Tab-separated table of C-alpha atoms and ligand atoms in Angstrom:
chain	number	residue	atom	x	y	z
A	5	UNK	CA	99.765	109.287	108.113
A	6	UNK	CA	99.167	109.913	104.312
A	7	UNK	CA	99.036	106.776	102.306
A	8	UNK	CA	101.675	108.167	100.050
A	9	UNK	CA	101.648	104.251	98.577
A	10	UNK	CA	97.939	103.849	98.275
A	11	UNK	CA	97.993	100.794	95.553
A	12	UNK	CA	100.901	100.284	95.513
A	13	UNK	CA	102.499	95.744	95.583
A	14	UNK	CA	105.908	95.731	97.592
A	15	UNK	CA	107.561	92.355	98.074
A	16	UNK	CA	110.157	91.961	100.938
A	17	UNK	CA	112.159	88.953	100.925
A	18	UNK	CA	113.091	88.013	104.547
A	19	UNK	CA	109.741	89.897	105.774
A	20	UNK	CA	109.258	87.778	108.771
A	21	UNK	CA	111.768	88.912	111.429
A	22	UNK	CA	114.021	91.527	112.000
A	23	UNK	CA	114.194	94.200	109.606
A	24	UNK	CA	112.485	92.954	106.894
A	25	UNK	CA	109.535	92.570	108.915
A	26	UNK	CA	110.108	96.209	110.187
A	27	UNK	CA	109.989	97.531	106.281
A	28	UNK	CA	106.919	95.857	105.629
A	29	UNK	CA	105.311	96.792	108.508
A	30	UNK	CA	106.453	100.795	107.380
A	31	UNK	CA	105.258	99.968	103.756
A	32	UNK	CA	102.273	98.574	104.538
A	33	UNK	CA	101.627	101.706	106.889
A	34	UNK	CA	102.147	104.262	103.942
A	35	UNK	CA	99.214	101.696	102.066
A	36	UNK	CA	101.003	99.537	100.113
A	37	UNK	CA	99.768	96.001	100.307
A	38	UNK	CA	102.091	93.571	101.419
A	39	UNK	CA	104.032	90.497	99.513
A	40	UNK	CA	105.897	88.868	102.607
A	41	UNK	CA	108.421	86.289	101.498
A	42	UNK	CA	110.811	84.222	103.924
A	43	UNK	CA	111.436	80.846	104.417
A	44	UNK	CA	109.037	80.178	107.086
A	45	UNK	CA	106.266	82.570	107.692
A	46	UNK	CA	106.852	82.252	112.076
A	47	UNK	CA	109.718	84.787	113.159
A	48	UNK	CA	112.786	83.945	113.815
A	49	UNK	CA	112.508	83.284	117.983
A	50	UNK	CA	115.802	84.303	118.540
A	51	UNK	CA	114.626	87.966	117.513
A	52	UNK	CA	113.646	91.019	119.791
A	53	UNK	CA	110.647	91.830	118.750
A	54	UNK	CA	107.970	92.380	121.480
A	55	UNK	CA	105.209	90.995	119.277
A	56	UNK	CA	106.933	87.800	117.847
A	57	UNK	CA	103.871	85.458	118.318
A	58	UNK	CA	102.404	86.998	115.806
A	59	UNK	CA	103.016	86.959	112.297
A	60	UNK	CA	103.796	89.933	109.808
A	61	UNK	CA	101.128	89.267	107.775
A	62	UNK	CA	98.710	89.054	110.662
A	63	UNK	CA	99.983	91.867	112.157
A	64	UNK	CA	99.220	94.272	109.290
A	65	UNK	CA	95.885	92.676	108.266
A	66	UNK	CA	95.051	93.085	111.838
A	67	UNK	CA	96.095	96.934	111.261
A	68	UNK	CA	93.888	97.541	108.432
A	69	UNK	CA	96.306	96.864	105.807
A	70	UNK	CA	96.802	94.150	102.807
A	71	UNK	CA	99.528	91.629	102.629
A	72	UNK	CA	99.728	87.501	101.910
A	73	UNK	CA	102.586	85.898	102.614
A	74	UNK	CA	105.044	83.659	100.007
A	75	UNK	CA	107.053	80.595	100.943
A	76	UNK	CA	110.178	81.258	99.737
A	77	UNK	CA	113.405	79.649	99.547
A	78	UNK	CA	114.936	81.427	97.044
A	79	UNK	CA	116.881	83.508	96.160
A	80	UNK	CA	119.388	80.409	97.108
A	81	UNK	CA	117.635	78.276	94.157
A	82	UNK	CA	116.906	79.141	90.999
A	83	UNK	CA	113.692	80.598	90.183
A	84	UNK	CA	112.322	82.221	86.499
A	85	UNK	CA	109.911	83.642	88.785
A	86	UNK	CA	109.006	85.981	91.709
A	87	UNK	CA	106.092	84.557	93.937
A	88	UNK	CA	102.961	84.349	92.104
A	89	UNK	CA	100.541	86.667	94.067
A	90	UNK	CA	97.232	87.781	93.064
A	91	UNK	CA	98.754	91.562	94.371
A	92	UNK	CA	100.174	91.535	90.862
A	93	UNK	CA	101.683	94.232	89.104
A	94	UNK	CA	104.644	94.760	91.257
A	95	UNK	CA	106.235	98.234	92.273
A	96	UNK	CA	108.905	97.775	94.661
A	97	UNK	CA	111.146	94.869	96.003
A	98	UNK	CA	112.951	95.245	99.130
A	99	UNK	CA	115.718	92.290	99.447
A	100	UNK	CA	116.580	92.185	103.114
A	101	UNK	CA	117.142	87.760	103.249
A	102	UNK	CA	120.368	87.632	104.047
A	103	UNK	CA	122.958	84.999	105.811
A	104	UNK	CA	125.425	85.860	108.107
A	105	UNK	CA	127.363	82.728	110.529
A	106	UNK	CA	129.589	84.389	113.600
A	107	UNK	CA	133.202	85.254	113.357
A	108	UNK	CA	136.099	83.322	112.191
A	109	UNK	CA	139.763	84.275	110.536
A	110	UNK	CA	139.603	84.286	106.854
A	111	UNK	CA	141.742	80.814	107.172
A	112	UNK	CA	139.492	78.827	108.538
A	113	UNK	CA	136.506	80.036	105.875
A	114	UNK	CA	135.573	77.283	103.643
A	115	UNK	CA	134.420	77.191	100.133
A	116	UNK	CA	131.142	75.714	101.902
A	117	UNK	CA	130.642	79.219	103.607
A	118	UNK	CA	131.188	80.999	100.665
A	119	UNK	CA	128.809	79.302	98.609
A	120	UNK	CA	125.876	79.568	101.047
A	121	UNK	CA	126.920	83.105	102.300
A	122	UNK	CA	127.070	84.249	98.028
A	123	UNK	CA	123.866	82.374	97.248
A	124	UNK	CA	121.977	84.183	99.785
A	125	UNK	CA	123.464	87.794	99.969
A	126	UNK	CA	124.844	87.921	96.684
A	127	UNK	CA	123.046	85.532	93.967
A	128	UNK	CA	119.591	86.111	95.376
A	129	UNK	CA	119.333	89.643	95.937
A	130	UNK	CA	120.733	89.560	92.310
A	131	UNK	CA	118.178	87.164	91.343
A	132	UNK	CA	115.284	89.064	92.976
A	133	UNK	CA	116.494	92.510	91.813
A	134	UNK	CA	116.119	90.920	88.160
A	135	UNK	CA	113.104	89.244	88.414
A	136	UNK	CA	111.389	92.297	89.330
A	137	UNK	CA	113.277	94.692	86.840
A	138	UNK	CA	111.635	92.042	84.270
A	139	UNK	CA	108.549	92.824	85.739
A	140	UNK	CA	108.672	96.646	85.879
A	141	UNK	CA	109.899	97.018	82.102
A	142	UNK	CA	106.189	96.030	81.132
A	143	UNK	CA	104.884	98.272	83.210
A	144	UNK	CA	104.425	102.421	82.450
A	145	UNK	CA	105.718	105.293	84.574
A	146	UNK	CA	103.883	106.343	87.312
A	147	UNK	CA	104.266	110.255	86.578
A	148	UNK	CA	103.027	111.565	90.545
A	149	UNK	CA	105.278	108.504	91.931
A	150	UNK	CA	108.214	108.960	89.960
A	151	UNK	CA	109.028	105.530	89.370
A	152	UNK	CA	107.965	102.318	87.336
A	153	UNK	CA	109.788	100.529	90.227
A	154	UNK	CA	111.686	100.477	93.008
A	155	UNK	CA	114.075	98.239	94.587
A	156	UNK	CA	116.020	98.460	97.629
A	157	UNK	CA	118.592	96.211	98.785
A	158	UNK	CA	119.934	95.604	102.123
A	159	UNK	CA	123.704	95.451	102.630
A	160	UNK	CA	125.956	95.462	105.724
A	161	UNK	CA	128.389	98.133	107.386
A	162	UNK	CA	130.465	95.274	106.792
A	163	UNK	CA	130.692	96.097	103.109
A	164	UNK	CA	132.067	98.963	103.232
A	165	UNK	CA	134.859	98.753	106.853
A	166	UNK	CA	136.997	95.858	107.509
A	167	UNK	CA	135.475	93.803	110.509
A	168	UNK	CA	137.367	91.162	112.200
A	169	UNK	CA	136.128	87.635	111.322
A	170	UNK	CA	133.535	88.679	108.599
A	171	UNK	CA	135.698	88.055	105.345
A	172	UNK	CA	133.068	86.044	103.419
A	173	UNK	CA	129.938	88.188	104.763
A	174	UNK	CA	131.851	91.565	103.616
A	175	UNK	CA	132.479	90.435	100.257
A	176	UNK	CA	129.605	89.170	99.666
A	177	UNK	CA	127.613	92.216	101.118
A	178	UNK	CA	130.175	94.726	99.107
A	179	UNK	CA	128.911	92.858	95.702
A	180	UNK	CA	125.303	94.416	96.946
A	181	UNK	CA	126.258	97.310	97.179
A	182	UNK	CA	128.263	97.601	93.587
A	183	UNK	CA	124.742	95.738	91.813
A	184	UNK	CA	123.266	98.499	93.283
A	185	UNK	CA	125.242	100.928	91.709
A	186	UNK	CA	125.786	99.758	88.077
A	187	UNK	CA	122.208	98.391	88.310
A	188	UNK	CA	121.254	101.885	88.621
A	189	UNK	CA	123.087	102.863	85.914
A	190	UNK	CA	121.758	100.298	83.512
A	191	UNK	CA	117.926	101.309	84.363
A	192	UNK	CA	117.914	104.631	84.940
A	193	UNK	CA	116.610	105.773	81.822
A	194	UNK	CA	113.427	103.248	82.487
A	195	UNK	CA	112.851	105.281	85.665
A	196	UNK	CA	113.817	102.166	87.760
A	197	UNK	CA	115.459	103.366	90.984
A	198	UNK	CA	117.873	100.783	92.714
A	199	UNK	CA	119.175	101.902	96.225
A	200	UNK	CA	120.754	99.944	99.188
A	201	UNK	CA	120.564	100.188	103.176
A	202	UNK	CA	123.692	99.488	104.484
A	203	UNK	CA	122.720	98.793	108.347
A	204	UNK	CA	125.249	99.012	111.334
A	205	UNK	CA	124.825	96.748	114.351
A	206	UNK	CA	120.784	96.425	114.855
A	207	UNK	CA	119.543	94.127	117.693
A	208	UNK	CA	117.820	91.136	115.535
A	209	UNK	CA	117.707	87.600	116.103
A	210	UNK	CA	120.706	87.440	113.473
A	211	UNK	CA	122.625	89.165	115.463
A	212	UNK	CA	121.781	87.598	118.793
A	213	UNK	CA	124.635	86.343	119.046
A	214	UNK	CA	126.798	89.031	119.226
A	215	UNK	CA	124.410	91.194	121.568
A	216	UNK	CA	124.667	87.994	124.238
A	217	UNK	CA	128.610	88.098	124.444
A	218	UNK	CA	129.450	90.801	126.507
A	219	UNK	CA	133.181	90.983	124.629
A	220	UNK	CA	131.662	91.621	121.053
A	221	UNK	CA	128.980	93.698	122.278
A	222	UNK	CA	131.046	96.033	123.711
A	223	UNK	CA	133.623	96.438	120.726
A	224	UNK	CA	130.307	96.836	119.052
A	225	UNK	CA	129.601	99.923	121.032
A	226	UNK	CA	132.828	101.186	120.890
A	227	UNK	CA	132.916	101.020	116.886
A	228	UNK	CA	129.497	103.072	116.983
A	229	UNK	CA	130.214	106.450	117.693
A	230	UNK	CA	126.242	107.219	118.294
A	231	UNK	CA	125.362	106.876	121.632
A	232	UNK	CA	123.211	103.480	121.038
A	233	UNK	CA	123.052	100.495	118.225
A	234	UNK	CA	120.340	100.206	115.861
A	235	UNK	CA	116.443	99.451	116.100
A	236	UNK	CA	114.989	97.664	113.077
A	237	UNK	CA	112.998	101.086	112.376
A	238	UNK	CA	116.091	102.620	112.116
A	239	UNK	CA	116.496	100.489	108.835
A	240	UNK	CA	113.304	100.078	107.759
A	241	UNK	CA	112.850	104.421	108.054
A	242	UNK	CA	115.565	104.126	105.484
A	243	UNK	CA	114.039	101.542	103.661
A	244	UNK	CA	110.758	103.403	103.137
A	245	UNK	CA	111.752	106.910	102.297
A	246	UNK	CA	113.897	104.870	99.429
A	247	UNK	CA	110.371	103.832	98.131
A	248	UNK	CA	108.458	107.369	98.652
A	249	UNK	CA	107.676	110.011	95.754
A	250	UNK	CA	110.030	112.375	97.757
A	251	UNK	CA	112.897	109.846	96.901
A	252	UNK	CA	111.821	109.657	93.306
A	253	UNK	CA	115.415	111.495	92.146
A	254	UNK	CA	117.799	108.902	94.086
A	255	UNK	CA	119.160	105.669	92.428
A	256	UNK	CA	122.138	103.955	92.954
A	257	UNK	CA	122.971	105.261	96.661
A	258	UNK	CA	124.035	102.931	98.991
A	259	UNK	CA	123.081	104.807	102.065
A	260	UNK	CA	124.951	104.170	105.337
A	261	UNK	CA	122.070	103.420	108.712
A	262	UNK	CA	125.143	102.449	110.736
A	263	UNK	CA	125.119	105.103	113.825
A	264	UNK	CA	128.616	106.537	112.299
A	265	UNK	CA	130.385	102.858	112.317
A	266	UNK	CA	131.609	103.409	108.920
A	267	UNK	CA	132.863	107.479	109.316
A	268	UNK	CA	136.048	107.073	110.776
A	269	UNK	CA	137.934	105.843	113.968
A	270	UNK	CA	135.617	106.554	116.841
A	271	UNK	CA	136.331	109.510	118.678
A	272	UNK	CA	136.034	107.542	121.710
A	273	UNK	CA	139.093	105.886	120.711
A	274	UNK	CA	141.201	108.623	119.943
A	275	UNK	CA	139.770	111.282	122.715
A	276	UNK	CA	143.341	111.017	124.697
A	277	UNK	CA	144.655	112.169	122.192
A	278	UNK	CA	142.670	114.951	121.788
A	279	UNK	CA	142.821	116.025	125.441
A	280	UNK	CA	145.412	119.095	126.558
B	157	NAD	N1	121.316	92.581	112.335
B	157	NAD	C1	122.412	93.219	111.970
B	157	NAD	O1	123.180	93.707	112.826
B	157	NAD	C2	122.741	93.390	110.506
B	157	NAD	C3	123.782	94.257	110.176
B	157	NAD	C4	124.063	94.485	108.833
B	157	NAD	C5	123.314	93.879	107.859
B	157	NAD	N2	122.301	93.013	108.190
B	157	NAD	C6	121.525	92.433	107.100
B	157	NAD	O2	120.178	92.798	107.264
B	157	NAD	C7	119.320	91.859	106.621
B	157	NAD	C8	118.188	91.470	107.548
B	157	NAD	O3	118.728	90.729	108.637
B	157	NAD	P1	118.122	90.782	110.111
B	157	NAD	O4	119.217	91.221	111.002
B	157	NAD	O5	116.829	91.520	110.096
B	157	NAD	O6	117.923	89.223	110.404
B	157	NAD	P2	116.690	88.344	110.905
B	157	NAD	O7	117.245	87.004	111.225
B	157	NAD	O8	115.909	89.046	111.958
B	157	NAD	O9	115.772	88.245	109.608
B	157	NAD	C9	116.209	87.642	108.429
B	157	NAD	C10	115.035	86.951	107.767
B	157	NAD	O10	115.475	86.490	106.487
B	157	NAD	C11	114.970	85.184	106.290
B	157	NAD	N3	115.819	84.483	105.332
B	157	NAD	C12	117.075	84.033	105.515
B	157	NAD	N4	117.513	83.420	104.414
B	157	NAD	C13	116.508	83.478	103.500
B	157	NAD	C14	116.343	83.036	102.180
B	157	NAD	N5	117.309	82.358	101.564
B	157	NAD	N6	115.177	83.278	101.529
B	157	NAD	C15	114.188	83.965	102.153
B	157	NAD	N7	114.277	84.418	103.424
B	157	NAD	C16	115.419	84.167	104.082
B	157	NAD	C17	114.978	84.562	107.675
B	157	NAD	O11	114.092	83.446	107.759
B	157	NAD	C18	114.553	85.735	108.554
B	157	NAD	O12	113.147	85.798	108.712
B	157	NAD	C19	120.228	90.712	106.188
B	157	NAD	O13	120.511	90.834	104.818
B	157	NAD	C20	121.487	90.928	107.027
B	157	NAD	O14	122.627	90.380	106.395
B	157	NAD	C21	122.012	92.750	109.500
């Protein structure tokens, strides 16, 4: 594979399971050298990954590549500063932490909910997305990149479809997606790209959960119209091709890694109508 981000410094806040740990994996396969930032540097156990003994970090080192991993507990606390990391300057930020709790009516959400589900999915991806933009303004252009940074953030399906249950997770997840875009427009002429994945239903260990209950998993399937949910390299394909030269043109997309969830009502659902 060309090393189309040969010295290149990504940071990826929840790198240690799920897809976050799938993006810097990819990144750190196209050369760049690894910041991995997460609360705890094990994986989450409840995750799917074959390989979950062993950490990101280790995992790319033991692939050839660079990375170090940050403790971080932020973006829920306030921070003037990204990790320090002797990887400095800093290129692109990927912001997949993120805090989702399983379903409930919009009743029984409390302001408790809201402030932890905001903090994390909200507040810090806004936090990190600054922090680096801080960072990039002091640094020049890279003419054969594109870019003098690039940040992708990591929304929901959720943000854009009503889902039963998720009232507090969609908001907070649709306020990603709308930084994303007037982010974009605020740094565009710095040659600062700001995109967003907006994933569908990908097995993690977030979303254990609903892949163990046979009811949810199935309305899951039945709101996909692709024939399967989503892998963590489905995102983190995404992910990467946000941060490639190729994507040097794109800023302010959110785009859509959702299997079709968010198109329309699933033809499934409406093929008897459609019959004779
Ligand atoms: N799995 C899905 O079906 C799904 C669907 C749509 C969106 N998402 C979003 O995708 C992103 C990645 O989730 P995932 O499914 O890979 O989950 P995951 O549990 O596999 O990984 C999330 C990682 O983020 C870390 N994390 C959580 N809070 C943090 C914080 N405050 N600071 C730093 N790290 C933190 C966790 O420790 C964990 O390692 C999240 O933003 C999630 O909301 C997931």
């Amino acid at each position: 594979m060309e090393a189309k981000l040969q010295g290149k410094v990504a940071l990826v806040t929840g790198a240690s399971s799920g897809m976050g740990r799938a993006t810097s994996l990819g990144l750190a396969r196209h050369g760049a050298k690894v910041v991995c930032c997460d609360l705890q540097k094990k994986a989450n156990p409840a995750g799917f990954e074959k390989d979950l003994a062993t950490d990101t970090t280790d995992l790319i080192i033991q692939s050839g590549g660079e990375a170090i991993f940050a403790r971080w507990t932020s973006p829920t606390r306030s921070r003037s500063r990204l990790p320090s990391t002797r990887l400095c300057p800093l290129d692109i930020v990927v912001s997949c932490a993120g805090y989702w709790a399983p379903f409930r009516k919009f009743a029984e959400e409390d302001d408790e909910l809201w402030a932890k589900m905001s903090a994390v999915n909200t507040l810090g991806t806004a936090r990190v997305a600054r922090l680096a933009l801080r960072q990039f303004l002091k640094q020049d252009v890279d003419e054969v990149w594109g870019s003098r940074g690039r940040i992708v953030n990591v929304s929901s399906c959720a943000a854009v479809t009503g889902f039963p249950g998720e009232t507090a997770y969609s908001a907070t997840k649709a306020a990603v997606n709308h930084m994303t875009l007037a982010g974009a427009l605020d740094h565009a002429k710095d040659s600062i790209n700001i995109n967003c994945v907006a994933p569908g239903v990908v097995a993690t260990g977030m979303a254990r959960p609903n892949f163990e209950s046979a009811d949810t998993i199935e309305l899951m399937k039945r709101a996909t119209p692709w024939p399967r949910l989503g892998k963590v390299e489905d995102i983190a394909g995404a992910v990467v091709f946000l941060c490639l030269p190729e994507s040097q043109w794109i800023t302010g997309q959110t785009l859509a890694v959702d299997g079709g969830m968010t198109l329309g009502v699933p033809p499934r659902k409406v093929a008897r109508y459609l019959v004779g």
